Short mmCIF file of C-alpha atoms in Angstrom, two decimals:
data_model
loop_
_atom_site.label_atom_id
_atom_site.label_comp_id
_atom_site.label_asym_id
_atom_site.label_seq_id
_atom_site.Cartn_x
_atom_site.Cartn_y
_atom_site.Cartn_z
CA UNK A 1 1.63 18.09 -6.12
CA UNK A 2 -1.69 16.42 -5.29
CA UNK A 3 -1.98 12.91 -6.71
CA UNK A 4 -4.90 11.37 -4.82
CA UNK A 5 -7.98 13.02 -3.32
CA UNK A 6 -11.15 11.86 -1.63
CA UNK A 7 -14.11 14.23 -1.78
CA UNK A 8 -17.12 13.60 0.49
CA UNK A 9 -16.59 9.85 0.23
CA UNK A 10 -19.21 7.59 1.72
CA UNK A 11 -19.36 3.79 1.74
CA UNK A 12 -21.99 1.51 3.22
CA UNK A 13 -22.84 -2.16 2.97
CA UNK A 14 -25.63 -4.40 4.12
CA UNK A 15 -25.08 -7.35 6.43
CA UNK A 16 -27.70 -9.96 7.18
CA UNK A 17 -28.88 -7.88 10.12
CA UNK A 18 -28.10 -4.24 9.45
CA UNK A 19 -26.73 -1.53 7.21
CA UNK A 20 -23.15 -0.54 8.07
CA UNK A 21 -21.93 2.98 7.32
CA UNK A 22 -18.23 2.13 7.15
CA UNK A 23 -16.97 5.43 5.70
CA UNK A 24 -18.89 8.65 6.24
CA UNK A 25 -18.32 11.88 4.34
CA UNK A 26 -14.51 11.64 4.25
CA UNK A 27 -12.49 14.31 2.43
CA UNK A 28 -8.69 14.39 2.32
CA UNK A 29 -5.80 14.77 -0.12
CA UNK A 30 -2.43 13.07 -0.60
CA UNK A 31 0.57 14.61 -2.35
CA UNK A 32 3.46 13.13 -4.30
CA UNK A 33 6.40 12.28 -2.04
CA UNK A 34 4.30 12.38 1.12
CA UNK A 35 4.29 9.76 3.88
CA UNK A 36 0.85 9.40 5.49
CA UNK A 37 -0.67 7.36 8.29
CA UNK A 38 -4.33 6.57 8.83
CA UNK A 39 -4.89 5.37 12.38
CA UNK A 40 -7.94 4.08 14.22
CA UNK A 41 -9.29 1.17 16.18
CA UNK A 42 -10.54 -2.03 14.56
CA UNK A 43 -13.84 -1.36 12.87
CA UNK A 44 -13.17 2.38 12.50
CA UNK A 45 -13.32 2.18 8.69
CA UNK A 46 -9.64 2.69 7.90
CA UNK A 47 -9.09 -0.56 5.96
CA UNK A 48 -12.35 -0.02 4.07
CA UNK A 49 -11.15 3.44 3.11
CA UNK A 50 -7.84 1.99 1.89
CA UNK A 51 -9.79 -0.44 -0.30
CA UNK A 52 -11.59 2.55 -1.81
CA UNK A 53 -8.28 4.33 -2.48
CA UNK A 54 -7.02 1.13 -4.13
CA UNK A 55 -10.08 0.88 -6.35
CA UNK A 56 -11.01 -2.48 -4.86
CA UNK A 57 -14.41 -1.00 -3.99
CA UNK A 58 -16.35 1.98 -5.35
CA UNK A 59 -17.74 4.64 -2.98
CA UNK A 60 -21.49 4.60 -2.33
CA UNK A 61 -21.27 8.38 -2.55
CA UNK A 62 -18.65 11.03 -3.22
CA UNK A 63 -15.62 10.69 -5.48
CA UNK A 64 -11.98 9.61 -5.33
CA UNK A 65 -9.77 11.43 -7.82
CA UNK A 66 -6.45 10.19 -9.21
CA UNK A 67 -4.45 12.94 -10.90
CA UNK A 68 -7.73 14.86 -11.18
CA UNK A 69 -9.67 11.99 -12.81
CA UNK A 70 -12.54 10.20 -11.03
CA UNK A 71 -11.32 6.72 -10.11
CA UNK A 72 -14.72 5.16 -10.83
CA UNK A 73 -14.37 6.25 -14.48
CA UNK A 74 -10.99 4.56 -14.89
CA UNK A 75 -10.10 0.94 -15.55
CA UNK A 76 -9.49 -0.02 -11.91
CA UNK A 77 -7.46 -3.13 -12.75
CA UNK A 78 -5.16 -1.00 -14.90
CA UNK A 79 -5.01 1.58 -12.10
CA UNK A 80 -3.69 -1.04 -9.65
CA UNK A 81 -1.26 -2.41 -12.21
CA UNK A 82 0.15 0.92 -13.35
CA UNK A 83 -0.46 3.55 -10.67
CA UNK A 84 -1.26 2.11 -7.25
CA UNK A 85 -0.08 -0.98 -5.41
CA UNK A 86 -1.14 -2.52 -2.10
CA UNK A 87 1.08 -4.14 0.55
CA UNK A 88 -0.60 -6.31 3.18
CA UNK A 89 0.22 -7.44 6.71
CA UNK A 90 0.37 -11.09 5.60
CA UNK A 91 2.79 -10.38 2.70
CA UNK A 92 0.76 -12.33 0.05
CA UNK A 93 3.86 -13.66 -1.69
CA UNK A 94 3.52 -16.61 -4.06
CA UNK A 95 5.03 -19.55 -2.14
CA UNK A 96 6.33 -21.42 -5.18
CA UNK A 97 8.15 -18.37 -6.60
CA UNK A 98 11.50 -17.07 -5.41
CA UNK A 99 11.95 -13.52 -4.15
CA UNK A 100 13.21 -12.50 -7.58
CA UNK A 101 10.35 -14.22 -9.40
CA UNK A 102 7.76 -12.62 -7.10
CA UNK A 103 9.09 -9.18 -7.95
CA UNK A 104 9.32 -9.96 -11.67
CA UNK A 105 5.71 -11.12 -11.87
CA UNK A 106 3.88 -7.75 -12.18
CA UNK A 107 6.39 -6.59 -14.77
CA UNK A 108 5.75 -9.73 -16.79
CA UNK A 109 2.01 -9.01 -16.55
CA UNK A 110 2.84 -5.72 -18.27
CA UNK A 111 4.62 -7.65 -21.06
CA UNK A 112 8.08 -6.40 -20.07
CA UNK A 113 10.79 -8.60 -21.63
CA UNK A 114 11.95 -11.21 -19.13
CA UNK A 115 15.58 -10.11 -19.17
CA UNK A 116 14.62 -6.50 -18.50
CA UNK A 117 12.22 -7.57 -15.74
CA UNK A 118 14.93 -9.64 -14.09
CA UNK A 119 17.43 -6.76 -14.06
CA UNK A 120 14.84 -4.35 -12.65
CA UNK A 121 13.73 -6.89 -10.02
CA UNK A 122 17.33 -7.35 -8.88
CA UNK A 123 17.76 -3.59 -8.52
CA UNK A 124 14.51 -3.28 -6.57
CA UNK A 125 15.46 -6.07 -4.18
CA UNK A 126 18.75 -4.30 -3.58
CA UNK A 127 16.87 -1.02 -3.09
CA UNK A 128 14.81 -2.55 -0.27
CA UNK A 129 17.97 -3.86 1.38
CA UNK A 130 17.95 -7.54 0.43
CA UNK A 131 21.26 -9.22 -0.28
CA UNK A 132 21.71 -11.20 -3.48
CA UNK A 133 21.71 -14.51 -1.58
CA UNK A 134 18.03 -13.94 -0.73
CA UNK A 135 16.97 -13.30 -4.33
CA UNK A 136 16.76 -17.03 -5.07
CA UNK A 137 15.03 -18.00 -1.83
CA UNK A 138 11.38 -19.02 -1.50
CA UNK A 139 9.16 -17.17 0.99
CA UNK A 140 9.21 -19.97 3.59
CA UNK A 141 13.01 -19.62 3.74
CA UNK A 142 12.83 -15.91 4.66
CA UNK A 143 12.11 -14.03 7.85
CA UNK A 144 8.96 -11.95 8.15
CA UNK A 145 10.93 -8.76 7.63
CA UNK A 146 12.54 -10.14 4.49
CA UNK A 147 9.19 -11.27 3.11
CA UNK A 148 7.72 -7.81 3.68
CA UNK A 149 10.65 -6.22 1.85
CA UNK A 150 10.01 -8.53 -1.10
CA UNK A 151 6.33 -7.56 -0.99
CA UNK A 152 7.26 -3.87 -1.07
CA UNK A 153 9.70 -4.39 -3.95
CA UNK A 154 6.97 -6.21 -5.88
CA UNK A 155 4.50 -3.41 -5.14
CA UNK A 156 6.73 -0.74 -6.67
CA UNK A 157 7.93 -2.94 -9.53
CA UNK A 158 5.43 -1.60 -12.06
CA UNK A 159 6.56 1.99 -11.59
CA UNK A 160 3.31 3.30 -10.07
CA UNK A 161 3.40 6.39 -7.85
CA UNK A 162 1.05 5.31 -5.06
CA UNK A 163 1.90 2.72 -2.39
CA UNK A 164 -0.93 1.68 -0.06
CA UNK A 165 0.09 -0.39 2.97
CA UNK A 166 -2.43 -2.11 5.25
CA UNK A 167 -0.79 -2.81 8.64
CA UNK A 168 2.57 -3.55 6.93
CA UNK A 169 4.37 -4.08 10.26
CA UNK A 170 1.60 -6.00 12.00
CA UNK A 171 3.39 -9.37 11.81
CA UNK A 172 6.88 -8.04 12.55
CA UNK A 173 8.99 -7.64 15.67
CA UNK A 174 10.03 -4.16 16.78
CA UNK A 175 13.41 -4.28 15.02
CA UNK A 176 11.94 -5.24 11.66
CA UNK A 177 9.10 -2.79 12.19
CA UNK A 178 11.61 0.06 12.38
CA UNK A 179 13.39 -1.15 9.24
CA UNK A 180 10.16 -1.36 7.22
CA UNK A 181 9.01 2.07 8.38
CA UNK A 182 12.38 3.56 7.45
CA UNK A 183 12.16 1.90 4.03
CA UNK A 184 8.68 3.31 3.42
CA UNK A 185 9.89 6.74 4.48
CA UNK A 186 12.78 6.57 2.00
CA UNK A 187 10.46 5.48 -0.81
CA UNK A 188 8.37 8.59 -0.15
CA UNK A 189 11.06 11.17 0.50
CA UNK A 190 13.83 9.91 -1.81
CA UNK A 191 11.93 8.14 -4.61
CA UNK A 192 8.81 10.31 -4.70
CA UNK A 193 6.16 7.70 -3.93
CA UNK A 194 2.95 8.67 -2.19
CA UNK A 195 2.95 6.23 0.73
CA UNK A 196 -0.24 5.74 2.76
CA UNK A 197 -0.06 3.40 5.75
CA UNK A 198 -3.01 2.00 7.65
CA UNK A 199 -1.89 1.26 11.20
CA UNK A 200 -3.08 0.94 14.77
CA UNK A 201 0.51 1.43 15.95
CA UNK A 202 1.11 4.96 17.20
CA UNK A 203 4.91 4.63 16.98
CA UNK A 204 4.61 3.84 13.26
CA UNK A 205 2.25 6.77 12.74
CA UNK A 206 4.63 9.18 14.47
CA UNK A 207 7.28 8.50 11.81
CA UNK A 208 5.03 9.78 9.01
CA UNK A 209 4.59 13.32 7.72
CA UNK A 210 0.82 13.49 8.23
CA UNK A 211 -1.59 11.57 10.44
CA UNK A 212 -5.31 11.06 9.82
CA UNK A 213 -7.54 9.39 12.39
CA UNK A 214 -10.70 7.44 11.63
CA UNK A 215 -13.43 6.77 14.17
CA UNK A 216 -16.86 5.35 13.39
CA UNK A 217 -16.30 6.01 9.69
CA UNK A 218 -15.39 9.68 10.15
CA UNK A 219 -11.93 11.13 9.56
CA UNK A 220 -10.04 14.05 11.05
CA UNK A 221 -6.45 15.16 10.53
CA UNK A 222 -4.18 15.20 13.58
CA UNK A 223 -1.24 16.80 11.78
#
């Protein structure tokens, strides 16, 4: 079932010196339960395209549809809170909150009772493979792999169906990279999330179901 679609999407911006056509006439679709990679060199437009899928920017032309509705007609803040979440290379955890509190935060934004949010956060941390001893730790006490697992648990905490990951293994060693990729694969195949990963790492891309490549703002599908 298609959940997210880009139709002739174009995005440009003006620097001090020139106009940059970052995304050019991109069309593609993403289905529920699918695991996708978008690969490309730095400056190819892949992270810009992810920002468009996340509703952080609006296309200069074309349309992104979420469940058949144009994203630019929706409340984009509500979209990111309820339907789509973003995971970054640098984790973006709140340093003064514990792992458990970081995961509880988006649920509390949605006015979920604190007790209910705590129980759900504990289950999510267990789902991403973190032992109970880590739940009370602050980010600086965790390894990079553990921090990324907390970030993923927080991203799915609101119950949205779309998980967008921008270089999620970029700061990890090869062992933790494999663990994070396997976790993302399980979230797609077992839990039904639509997982879209931006990566320059071919070994990460090979673990996904479908691979798109961006070059100079254009996209083609490799498989």
